[in-house]
Coordinates of C-alpha atoms and ligand atoms in Angstrom, one line a residue:
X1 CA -27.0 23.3 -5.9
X2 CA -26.0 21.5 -2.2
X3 CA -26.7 23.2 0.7
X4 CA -22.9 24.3 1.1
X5 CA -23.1 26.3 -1.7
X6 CA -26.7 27.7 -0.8
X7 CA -25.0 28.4 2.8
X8 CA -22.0 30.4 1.0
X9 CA -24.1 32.2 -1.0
X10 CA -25.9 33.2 2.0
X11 CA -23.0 34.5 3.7
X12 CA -21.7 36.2 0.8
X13 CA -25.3 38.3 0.5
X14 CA -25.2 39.3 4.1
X15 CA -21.8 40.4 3.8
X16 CA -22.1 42.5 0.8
X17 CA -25.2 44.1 2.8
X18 CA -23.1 44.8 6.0
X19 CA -20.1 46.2 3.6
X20 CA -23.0 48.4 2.4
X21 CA -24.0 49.6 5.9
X22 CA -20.5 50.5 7.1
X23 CA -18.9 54.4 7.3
X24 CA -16.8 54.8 4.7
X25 CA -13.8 54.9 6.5
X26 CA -13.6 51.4 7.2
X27 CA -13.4 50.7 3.6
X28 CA -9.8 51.5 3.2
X29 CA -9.5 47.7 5.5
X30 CA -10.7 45.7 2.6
X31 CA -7.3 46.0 1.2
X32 CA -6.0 43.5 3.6
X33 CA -4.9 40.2 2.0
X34 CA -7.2 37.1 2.5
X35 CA -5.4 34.3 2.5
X36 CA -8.1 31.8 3.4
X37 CA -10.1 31.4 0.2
X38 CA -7.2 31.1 -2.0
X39 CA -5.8 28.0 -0.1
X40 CA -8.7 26.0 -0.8
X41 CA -8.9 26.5 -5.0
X42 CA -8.0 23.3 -6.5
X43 CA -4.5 24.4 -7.7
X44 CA -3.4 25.0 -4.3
X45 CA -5.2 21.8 -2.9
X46 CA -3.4 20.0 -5.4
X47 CA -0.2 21.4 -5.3
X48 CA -0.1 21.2 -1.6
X49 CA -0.8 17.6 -1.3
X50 CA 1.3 14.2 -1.6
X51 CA 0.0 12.7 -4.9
X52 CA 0.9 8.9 -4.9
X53 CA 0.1 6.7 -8.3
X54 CA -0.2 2.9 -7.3
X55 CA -0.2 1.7 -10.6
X56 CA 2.1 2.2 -14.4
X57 CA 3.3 0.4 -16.9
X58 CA 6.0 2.2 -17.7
X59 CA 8.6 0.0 -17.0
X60 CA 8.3 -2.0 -20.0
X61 CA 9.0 1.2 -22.0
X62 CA 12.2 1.6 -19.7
X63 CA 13.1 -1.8 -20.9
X64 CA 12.2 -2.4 -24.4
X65 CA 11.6 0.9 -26.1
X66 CA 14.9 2.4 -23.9
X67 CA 12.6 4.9 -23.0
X68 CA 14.0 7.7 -20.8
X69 CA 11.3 9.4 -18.3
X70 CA 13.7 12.9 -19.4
X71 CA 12.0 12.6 -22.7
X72 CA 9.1 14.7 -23.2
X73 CA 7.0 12.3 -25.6
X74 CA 3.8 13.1 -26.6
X75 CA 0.5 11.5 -24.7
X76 CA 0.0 9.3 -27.7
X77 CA 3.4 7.5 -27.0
X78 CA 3.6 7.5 -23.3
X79 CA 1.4 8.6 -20.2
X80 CA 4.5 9.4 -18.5
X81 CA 7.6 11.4 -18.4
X82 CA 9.4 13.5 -15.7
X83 CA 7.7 17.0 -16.9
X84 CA 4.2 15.3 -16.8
X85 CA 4.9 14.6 -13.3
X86 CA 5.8 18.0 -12.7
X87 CA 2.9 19.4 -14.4
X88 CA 0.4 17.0 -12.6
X89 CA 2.1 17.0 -9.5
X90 CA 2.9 13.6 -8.8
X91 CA 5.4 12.8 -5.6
X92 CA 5.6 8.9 -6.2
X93 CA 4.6 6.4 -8.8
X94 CA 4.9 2.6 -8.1
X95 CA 6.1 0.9 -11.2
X96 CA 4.7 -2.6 -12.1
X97 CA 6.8 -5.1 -12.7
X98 CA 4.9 -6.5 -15.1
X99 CA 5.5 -10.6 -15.7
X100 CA 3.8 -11.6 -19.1
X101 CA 3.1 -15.2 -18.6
X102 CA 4.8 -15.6 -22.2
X103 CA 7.9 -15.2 -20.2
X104 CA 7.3 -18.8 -19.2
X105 CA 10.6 -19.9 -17.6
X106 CA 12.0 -16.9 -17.5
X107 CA 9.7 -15.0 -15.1
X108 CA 12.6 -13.9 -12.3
X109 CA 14.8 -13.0 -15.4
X110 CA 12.5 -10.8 -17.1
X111 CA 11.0 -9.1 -13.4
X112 CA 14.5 -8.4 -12.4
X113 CA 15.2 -7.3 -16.3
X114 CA 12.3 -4.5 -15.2
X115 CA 13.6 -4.1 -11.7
X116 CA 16.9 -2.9 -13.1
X117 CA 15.3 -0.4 -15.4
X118 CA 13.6 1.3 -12.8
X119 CA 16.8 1.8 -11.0
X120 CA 18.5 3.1 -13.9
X121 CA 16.1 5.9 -14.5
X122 CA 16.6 6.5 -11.0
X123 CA 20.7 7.0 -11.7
X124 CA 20.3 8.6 -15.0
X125 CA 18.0 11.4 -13.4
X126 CA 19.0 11.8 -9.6
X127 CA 18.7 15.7 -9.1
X128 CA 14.7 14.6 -10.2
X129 CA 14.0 11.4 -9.0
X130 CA 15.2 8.5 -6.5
X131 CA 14.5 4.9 -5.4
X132 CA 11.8 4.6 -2.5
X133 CA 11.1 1.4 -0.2
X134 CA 9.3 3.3 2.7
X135 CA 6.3 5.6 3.8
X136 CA 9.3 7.9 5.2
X137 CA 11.3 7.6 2.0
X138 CA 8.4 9.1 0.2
X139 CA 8.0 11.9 2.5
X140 CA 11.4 12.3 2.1
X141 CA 11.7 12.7 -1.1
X142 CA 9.0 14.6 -1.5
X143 CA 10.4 17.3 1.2
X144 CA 13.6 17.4 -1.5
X145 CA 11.0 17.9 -4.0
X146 CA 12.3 14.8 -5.8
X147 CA 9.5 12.2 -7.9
X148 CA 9.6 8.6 -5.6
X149 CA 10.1 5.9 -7.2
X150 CA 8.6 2.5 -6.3
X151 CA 8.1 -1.1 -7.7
X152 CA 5.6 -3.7 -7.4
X153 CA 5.0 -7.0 -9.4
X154 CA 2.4 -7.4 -11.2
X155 CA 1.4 -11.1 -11.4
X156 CA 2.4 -13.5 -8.4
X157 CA 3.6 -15.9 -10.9
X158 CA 6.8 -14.1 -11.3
X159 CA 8.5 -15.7 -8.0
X160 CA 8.0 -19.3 -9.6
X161 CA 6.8 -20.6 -6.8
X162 CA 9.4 -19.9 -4.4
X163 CA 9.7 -18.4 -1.6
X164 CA 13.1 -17.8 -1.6
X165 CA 12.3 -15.4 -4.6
X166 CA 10.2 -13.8 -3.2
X167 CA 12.3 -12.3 -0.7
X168 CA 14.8 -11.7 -2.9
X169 CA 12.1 -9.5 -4.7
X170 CA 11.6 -7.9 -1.4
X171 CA 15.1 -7.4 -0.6
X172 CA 15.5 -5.5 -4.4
X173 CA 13.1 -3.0 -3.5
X174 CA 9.7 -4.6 -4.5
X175 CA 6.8 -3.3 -1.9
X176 CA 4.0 -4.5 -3.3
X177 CA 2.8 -7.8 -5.6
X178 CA -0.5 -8.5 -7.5
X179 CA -1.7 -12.1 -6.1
X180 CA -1.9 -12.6 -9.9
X181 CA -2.3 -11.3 -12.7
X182 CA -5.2 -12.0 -15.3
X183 CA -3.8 -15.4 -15.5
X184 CA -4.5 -18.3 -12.9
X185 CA -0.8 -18.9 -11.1
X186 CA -0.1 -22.2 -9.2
X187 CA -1.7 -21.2 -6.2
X188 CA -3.9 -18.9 -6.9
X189 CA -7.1 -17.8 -8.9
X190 CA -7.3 -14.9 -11.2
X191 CA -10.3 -13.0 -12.1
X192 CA -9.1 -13.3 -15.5
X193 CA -9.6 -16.8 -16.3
X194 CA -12.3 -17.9 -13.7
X195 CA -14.7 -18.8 -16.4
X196 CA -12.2 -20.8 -18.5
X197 CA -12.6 -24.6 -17.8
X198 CA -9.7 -25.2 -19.5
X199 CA -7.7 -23.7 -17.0
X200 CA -6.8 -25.6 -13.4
X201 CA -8.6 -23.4 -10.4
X202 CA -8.0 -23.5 -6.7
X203 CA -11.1 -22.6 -5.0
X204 CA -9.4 -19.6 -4.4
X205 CA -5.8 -20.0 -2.9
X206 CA -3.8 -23.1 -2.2
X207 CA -2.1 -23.6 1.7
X208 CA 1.5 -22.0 -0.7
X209 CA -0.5 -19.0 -1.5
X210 CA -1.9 -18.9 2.1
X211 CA 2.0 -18.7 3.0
X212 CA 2.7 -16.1 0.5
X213 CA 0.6 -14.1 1.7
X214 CA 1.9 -14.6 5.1
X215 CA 5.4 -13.9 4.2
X216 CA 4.7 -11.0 2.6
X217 CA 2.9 -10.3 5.8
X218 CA 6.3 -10.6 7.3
X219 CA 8.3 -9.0 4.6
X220 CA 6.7 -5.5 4.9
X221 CA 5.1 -6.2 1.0
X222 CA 2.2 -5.2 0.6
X223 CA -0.8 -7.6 -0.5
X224 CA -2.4 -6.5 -4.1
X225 CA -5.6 -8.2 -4.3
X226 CA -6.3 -6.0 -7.8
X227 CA -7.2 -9.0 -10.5
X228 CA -7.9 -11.6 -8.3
X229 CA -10.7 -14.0 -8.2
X230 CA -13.6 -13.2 -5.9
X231 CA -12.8 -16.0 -3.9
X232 CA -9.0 -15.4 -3.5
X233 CA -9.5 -12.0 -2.3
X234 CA -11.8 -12.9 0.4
X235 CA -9.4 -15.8 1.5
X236 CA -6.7 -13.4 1.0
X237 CA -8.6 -10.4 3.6
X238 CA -9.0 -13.8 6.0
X239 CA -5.2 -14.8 6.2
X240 CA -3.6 -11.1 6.1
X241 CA -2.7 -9.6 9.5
X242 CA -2.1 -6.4 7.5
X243 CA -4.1 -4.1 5.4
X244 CA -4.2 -4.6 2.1
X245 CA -4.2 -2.3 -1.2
X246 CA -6.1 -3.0 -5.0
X247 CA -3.8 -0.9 -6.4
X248 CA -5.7 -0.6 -9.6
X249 CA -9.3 -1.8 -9.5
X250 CA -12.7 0.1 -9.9
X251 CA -16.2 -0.6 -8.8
X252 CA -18.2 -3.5 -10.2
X253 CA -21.9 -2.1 -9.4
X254 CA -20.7 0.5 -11.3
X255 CA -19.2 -0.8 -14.4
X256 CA -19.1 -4.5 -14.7
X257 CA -16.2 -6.1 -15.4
X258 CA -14.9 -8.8 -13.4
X259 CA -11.6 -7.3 -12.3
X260 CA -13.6 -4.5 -11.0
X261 CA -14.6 -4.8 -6.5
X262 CA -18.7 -5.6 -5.8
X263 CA -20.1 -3.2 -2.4
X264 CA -19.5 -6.1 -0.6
X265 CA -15.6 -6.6 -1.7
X266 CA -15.6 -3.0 -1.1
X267 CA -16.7 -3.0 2.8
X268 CA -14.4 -6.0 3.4
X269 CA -11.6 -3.4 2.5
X270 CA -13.1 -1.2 5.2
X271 CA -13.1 -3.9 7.8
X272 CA -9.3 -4.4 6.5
X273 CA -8.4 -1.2 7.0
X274 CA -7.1 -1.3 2.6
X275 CA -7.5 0.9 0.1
X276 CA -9.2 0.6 -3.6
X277 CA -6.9 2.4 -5.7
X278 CA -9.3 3.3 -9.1
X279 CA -8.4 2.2 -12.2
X280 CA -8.5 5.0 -14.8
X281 CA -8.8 2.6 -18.3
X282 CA -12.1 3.3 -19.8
X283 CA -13.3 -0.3 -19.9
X284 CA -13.0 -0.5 -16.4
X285 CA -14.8 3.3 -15.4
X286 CA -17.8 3.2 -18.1
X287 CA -20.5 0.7 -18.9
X288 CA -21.3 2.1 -22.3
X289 CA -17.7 1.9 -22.8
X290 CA -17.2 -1.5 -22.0
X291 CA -19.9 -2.7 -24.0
X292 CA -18.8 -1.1 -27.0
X293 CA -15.4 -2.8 -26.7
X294 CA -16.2 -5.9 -25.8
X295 CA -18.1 -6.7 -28.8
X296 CA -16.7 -10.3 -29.6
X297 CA -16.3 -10.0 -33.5
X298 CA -14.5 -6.8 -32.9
X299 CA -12.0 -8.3 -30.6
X300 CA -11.5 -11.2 -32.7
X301 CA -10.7 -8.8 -35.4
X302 CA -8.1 -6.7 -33.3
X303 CA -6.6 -10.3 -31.9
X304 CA -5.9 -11.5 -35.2
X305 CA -4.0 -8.4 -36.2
X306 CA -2.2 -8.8 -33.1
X307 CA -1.1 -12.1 -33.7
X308 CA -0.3 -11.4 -37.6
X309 CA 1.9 -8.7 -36.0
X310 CA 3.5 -10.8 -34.0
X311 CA 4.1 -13.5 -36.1
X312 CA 5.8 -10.8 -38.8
X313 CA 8.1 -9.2 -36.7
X314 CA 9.5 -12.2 -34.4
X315 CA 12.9 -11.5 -31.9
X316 CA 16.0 -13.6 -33.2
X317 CA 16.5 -14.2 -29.7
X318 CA 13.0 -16.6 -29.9
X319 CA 12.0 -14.2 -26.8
X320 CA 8.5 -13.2 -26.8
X321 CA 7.0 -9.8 -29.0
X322 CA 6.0 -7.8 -25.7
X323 CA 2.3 -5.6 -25.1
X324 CA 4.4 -2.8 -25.8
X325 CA 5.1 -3.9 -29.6
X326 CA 1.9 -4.0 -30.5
X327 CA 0.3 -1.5 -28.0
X328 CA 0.2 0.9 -31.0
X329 CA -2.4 -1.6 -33.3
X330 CA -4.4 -1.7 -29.7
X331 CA -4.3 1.7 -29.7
X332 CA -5.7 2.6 -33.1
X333 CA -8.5 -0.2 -32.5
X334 CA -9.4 1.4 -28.9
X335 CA -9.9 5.0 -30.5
X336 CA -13.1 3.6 -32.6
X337 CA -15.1 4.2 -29.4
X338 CA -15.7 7.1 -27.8
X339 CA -13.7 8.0 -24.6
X340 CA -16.1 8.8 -22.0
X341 CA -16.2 11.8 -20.1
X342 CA -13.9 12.3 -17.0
X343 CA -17.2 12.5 -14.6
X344 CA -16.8 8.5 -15.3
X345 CA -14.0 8.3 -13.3
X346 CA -14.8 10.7 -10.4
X347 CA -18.3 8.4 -10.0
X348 CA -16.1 5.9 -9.5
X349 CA -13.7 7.5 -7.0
X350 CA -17.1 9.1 -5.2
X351 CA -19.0 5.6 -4.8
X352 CA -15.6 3.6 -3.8
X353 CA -15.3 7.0 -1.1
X354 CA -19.2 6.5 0.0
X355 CA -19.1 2.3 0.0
X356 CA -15.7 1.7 1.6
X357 CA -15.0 4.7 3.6
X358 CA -13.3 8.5 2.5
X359 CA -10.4 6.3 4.3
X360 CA -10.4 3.4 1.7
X361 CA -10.1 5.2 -1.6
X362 CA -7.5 6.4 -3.7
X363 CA -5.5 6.4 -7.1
X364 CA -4.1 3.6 -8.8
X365 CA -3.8 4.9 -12.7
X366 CA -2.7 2.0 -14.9
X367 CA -0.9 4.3 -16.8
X368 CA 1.1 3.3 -20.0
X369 CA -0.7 0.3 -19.3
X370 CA -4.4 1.0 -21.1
X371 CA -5.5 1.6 -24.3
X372 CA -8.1 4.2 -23.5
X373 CA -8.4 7.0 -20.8
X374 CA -11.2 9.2 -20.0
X375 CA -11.9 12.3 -21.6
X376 CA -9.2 15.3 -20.2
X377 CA -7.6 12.9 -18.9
X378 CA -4.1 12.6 -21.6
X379 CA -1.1 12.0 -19.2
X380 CA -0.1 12.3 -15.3
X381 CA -0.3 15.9 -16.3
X382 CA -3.2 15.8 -15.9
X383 CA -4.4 15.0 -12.8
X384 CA -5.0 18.1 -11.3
X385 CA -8.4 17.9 -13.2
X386 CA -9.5 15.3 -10.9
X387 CA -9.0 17.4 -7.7
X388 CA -10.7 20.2 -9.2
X389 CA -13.8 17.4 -10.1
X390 CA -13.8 16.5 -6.9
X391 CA -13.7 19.9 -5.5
X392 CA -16.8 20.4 -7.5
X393 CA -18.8 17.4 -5.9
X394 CA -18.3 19.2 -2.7
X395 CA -15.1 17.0 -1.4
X396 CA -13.0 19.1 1.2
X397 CA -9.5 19.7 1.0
X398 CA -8.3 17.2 3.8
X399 CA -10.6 14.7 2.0
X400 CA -9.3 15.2 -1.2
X401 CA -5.4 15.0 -0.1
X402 CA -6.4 11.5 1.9
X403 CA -7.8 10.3 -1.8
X404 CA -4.9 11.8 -3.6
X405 CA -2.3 9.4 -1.5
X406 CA -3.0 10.1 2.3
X407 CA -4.9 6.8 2.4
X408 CA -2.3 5.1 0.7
X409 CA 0.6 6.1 3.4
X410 CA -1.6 5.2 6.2
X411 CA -1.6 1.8 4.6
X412 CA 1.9 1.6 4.1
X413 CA 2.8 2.5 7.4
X414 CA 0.7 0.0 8.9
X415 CA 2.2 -2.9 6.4
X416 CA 5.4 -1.4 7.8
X417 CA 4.5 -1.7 11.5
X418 CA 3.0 -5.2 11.4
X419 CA 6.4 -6.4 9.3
X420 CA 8.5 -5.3 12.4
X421 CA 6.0 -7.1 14.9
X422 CA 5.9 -10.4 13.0
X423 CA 9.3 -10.5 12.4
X424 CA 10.1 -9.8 16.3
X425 CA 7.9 -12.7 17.1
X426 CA 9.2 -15.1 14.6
X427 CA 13.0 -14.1 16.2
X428 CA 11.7 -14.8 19.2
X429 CA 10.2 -18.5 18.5
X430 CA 12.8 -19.8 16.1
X431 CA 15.9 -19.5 18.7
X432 CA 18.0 -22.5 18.2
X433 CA 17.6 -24.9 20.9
X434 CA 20.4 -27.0 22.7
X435 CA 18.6 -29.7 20.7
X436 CA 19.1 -28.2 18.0
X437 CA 22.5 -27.7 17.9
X438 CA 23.5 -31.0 18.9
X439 CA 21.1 -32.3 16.2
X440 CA 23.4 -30.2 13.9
X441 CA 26.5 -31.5 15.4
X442 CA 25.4 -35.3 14.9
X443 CA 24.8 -34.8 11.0
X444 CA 27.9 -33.0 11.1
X445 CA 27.2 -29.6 9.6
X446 CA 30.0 -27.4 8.6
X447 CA 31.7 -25.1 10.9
X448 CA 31.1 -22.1 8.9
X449 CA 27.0 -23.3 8.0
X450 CA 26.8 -23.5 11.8
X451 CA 28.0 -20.0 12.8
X452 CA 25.7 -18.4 10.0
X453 CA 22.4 -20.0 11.4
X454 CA 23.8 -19.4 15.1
X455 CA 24.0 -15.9 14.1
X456 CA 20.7 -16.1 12.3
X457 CA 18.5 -17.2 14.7
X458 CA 20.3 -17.1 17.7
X459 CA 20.1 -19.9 20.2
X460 CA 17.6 -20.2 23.8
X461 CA 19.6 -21.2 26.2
X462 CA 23.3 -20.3 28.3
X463 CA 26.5 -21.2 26.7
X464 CA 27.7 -22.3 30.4
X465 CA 31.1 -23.9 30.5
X466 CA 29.5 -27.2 31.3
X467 CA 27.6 -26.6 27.9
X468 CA 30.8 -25.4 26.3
X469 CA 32.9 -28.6 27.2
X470 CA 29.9 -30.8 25.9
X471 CA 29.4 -29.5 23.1
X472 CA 32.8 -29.1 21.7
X473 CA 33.7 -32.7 22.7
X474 CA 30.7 -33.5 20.0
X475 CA 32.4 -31.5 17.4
X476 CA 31.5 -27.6 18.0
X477 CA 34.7 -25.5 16.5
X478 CA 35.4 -22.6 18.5
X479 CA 34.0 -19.8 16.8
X480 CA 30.3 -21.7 16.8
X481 CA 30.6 -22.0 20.6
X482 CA 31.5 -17.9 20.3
X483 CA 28.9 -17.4 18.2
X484 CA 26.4 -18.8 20.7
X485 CA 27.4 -17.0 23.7
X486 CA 26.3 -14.2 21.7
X487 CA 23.5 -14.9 20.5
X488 CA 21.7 -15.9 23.4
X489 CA 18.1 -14.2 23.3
X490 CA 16.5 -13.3 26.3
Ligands
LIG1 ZN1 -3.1 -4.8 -14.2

């Protein structure tokens, strides 16, 4: 017993011996409703609170499986559906957009193949759901008592090394994006692979993945350090002038997989200002677990059936057999071990909330993404369960609705904030220059090319008609030299 309870039991002794010491008159007052106690049960915590989700898989069931979140599956098939979220109280769920590196070639195609399935449960169910890109389009939603919907990528390998694509993934609706995935991209490490010698590392990130970061700095997407190298993250924590999220990772001094944040990974995330969204997949939140399942000749066995699988059933099309084809055989193989109990998970969520900061924890699922999930723990449906467990280790209700998704809007917002800053600055610096212009003029850039960047970036100094004359006698049409006397920044 902690010494709250001890203190409530106190207080409930003494007041059944004052009741006992009162005229009987005053009796008839007991009647009057309490409202106080019943806020604070774990039903009405949960219900009262913004549940956020940073991580699920469910896309690729959108996709491939034309799976429709109005179909209420069973918890073997799928972790989510729209009457799970009802039942477990969920207000927003970001959607991965999951990249599998077999997709080699084809990464943009297939991301924006999942991108458009998100958005067409979104049309096919607008009375329940709808498309979110901000901390105020959740709230929003959540006032019309609509689910939010939001995407990340999973896997930095999906914007081909491009920048370009990357704000195009941005200007889609993406808000967050994984570094990488479990594979090693071109300019960054993954946790995944770091031991493989086969594979070409970085020492972390090259200067491009220093600039994606950067941009995404400047975009308003948020950096996802979850299954990163060691190395990347810290070099990620250094370059980011915003907070950053693990929107699925656990603790590593508590189960060790490498995936999973070390104490000192997790106090960087305090000095960030981020937050460690737990993973709920049982390899990740159990040791005994993980050991069981990581048994090599086990592993080899389930891989080969995979691969016979795969090999059986191949797409006309040549396009890869997705994890959602053989998710099932996974499945089977995972159920051989025991599921552990659902205090794995909250020891997780409690030793993230005492390393890191009650500020710097929250939930980050990997729904339809795992194999395994902790005892109780079936479906979104369920997450009520892990309020009430938390309720039980003593967390208060304002702690509780921070862990629940609180944290996670703080974080946004300030992703947000630092987006509109940067992107005032950069404005500010890359106004065109007189130079600039006439540099244009002398490789003779089209008319039209000219009045888009004009309008882009505006230009730094006064169209005066001095200007004007000179500029147009070097080949500046008209509505260039109109477009810079509007543009002028102060
Ligand atoms: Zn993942």
């Amino acid at each position: 017993m902690n010494l709250k309870r001890l203190f409530a039991c106190f207080l409930l002794l003494s007041s059944l011996a004052y009741a006992q010491h009162q005229p009987q008159h005053k009796k008839a007052a007991k009647a009057a409703p309490t409202t106080q106690p019943k806020a604070n049960t774990a039903s009405a915590i949960h219900q009262s609170a913004l549940v956020i989700d940073t991580h699920a898989d469910t896309p690729q069931r959108f996709l491939d499986e034309n799976f429709d979140l109005g179909e209420n599956t069973p918890v073997s098939e799928g972790h989510i559906d729209l009457d799970k979220i009802k039942q477990g109280n969920l207000g927003a769920e970001f959607f991965s957009i999951w990249v599998e590196p077999e997709f080699k070639g084809h990464y943009a195609k297939r991301a924006m193949d999942l991108i458009d399935s998100v958005y067409q449960q979104a049309a096919r169910h607008p009375d329940k759901m709808t498309m979110a890109f901000t901390a105020d389009d959740i709230l929003r939603a959540h006032e019309q008592h609509r689910f939010a919907a939001l995407m990340g990528i999973e896997g930095g390998h999906a914007i081909e090394n491009d920048m370009r694509l990357l704000r195009d993934f941005y200007r889609v609706g993406v808000r967050y994006m994984t570094l990488t995935w479990s594979n090693t991209n071109e300019w960054g490490d993954s946790s995944g692979d770091i031991q493989d010698p086969n594979v070409k590392h970085h020492n972390g990130m090259t200067d491009f993945g220093r600039d994606v970061v950067r941009e995404m700095n400047r975009l308003g997407m948020i950096v996802d350090i979850s299954h990163v190298s060691d190395a990347t993250f810290y070099q990620a924590l250094l370059v980011s002038q915003a907070p950053v999220i693990a929107s699925h990772s656990s603790s590593r001094e508590l189960t060790n997989q490498p995936r999973n944040m070390t104490d000192d990974m997790l106090r960087a995330m305090t000095n960030n200002g981020g937050v460690v969204m737990v993973n709920f997949y049982s390899a990740f939140i159990d040791e005994n677990y993980r050991k069981a399942s990581s048994d090599p000749e086990k592993i080899k066995q389930r891989d080969a059936e995979v691969e016979a699988y795969k090999k059986a059933h191949p797409h006309p099309d040549g396009s890869p057999v997705g994890y959602n084809e053989t998710v099932a055989i996974e499945k089977r193989w995972a159920a051989q071990f025991p599921r552990p109990p659902l205090k794995s998970l909250i020891d997780h969520i409690d030793h993230i909330a005492k390393v890191a900061g009650i500020d710097h924890v929250g939930l980050g699922s990997d729904f339809d993404g795992v194999t395994s999930l902790p005892d109780g723990i079936d479906s979104v449906a369920d997450l009520p369960k892990i309020t009430q467990a938390l309720l039980q280790r003593g967390y208060t209700r304002d702690q509780i609705h921070k862990i629940l998704g609180g944290n996670f809007m703080r974080v946004m917002r300030e992703v947000e904030a630092t987006a509109k800053r940067l992107q005032a600055e950069r404005k500010e610096a890359d106004a065109l220059s007189l130079e600039d212009i006439e540099l244009m003029l002398g490789n003779r850039a089209e008319p039209a090319q000219m009045v888009r960047r004009v309008n882009e970036y505006g230009v730094s100094f006064d169209l005066t008609d001095e200007r004007r004359t000179h500029l147009k006698s070097e080949g500046a049409d008209d509505l260039a030299l109109d477009a810079m006397a509007r543009t002028k920044r102060p």
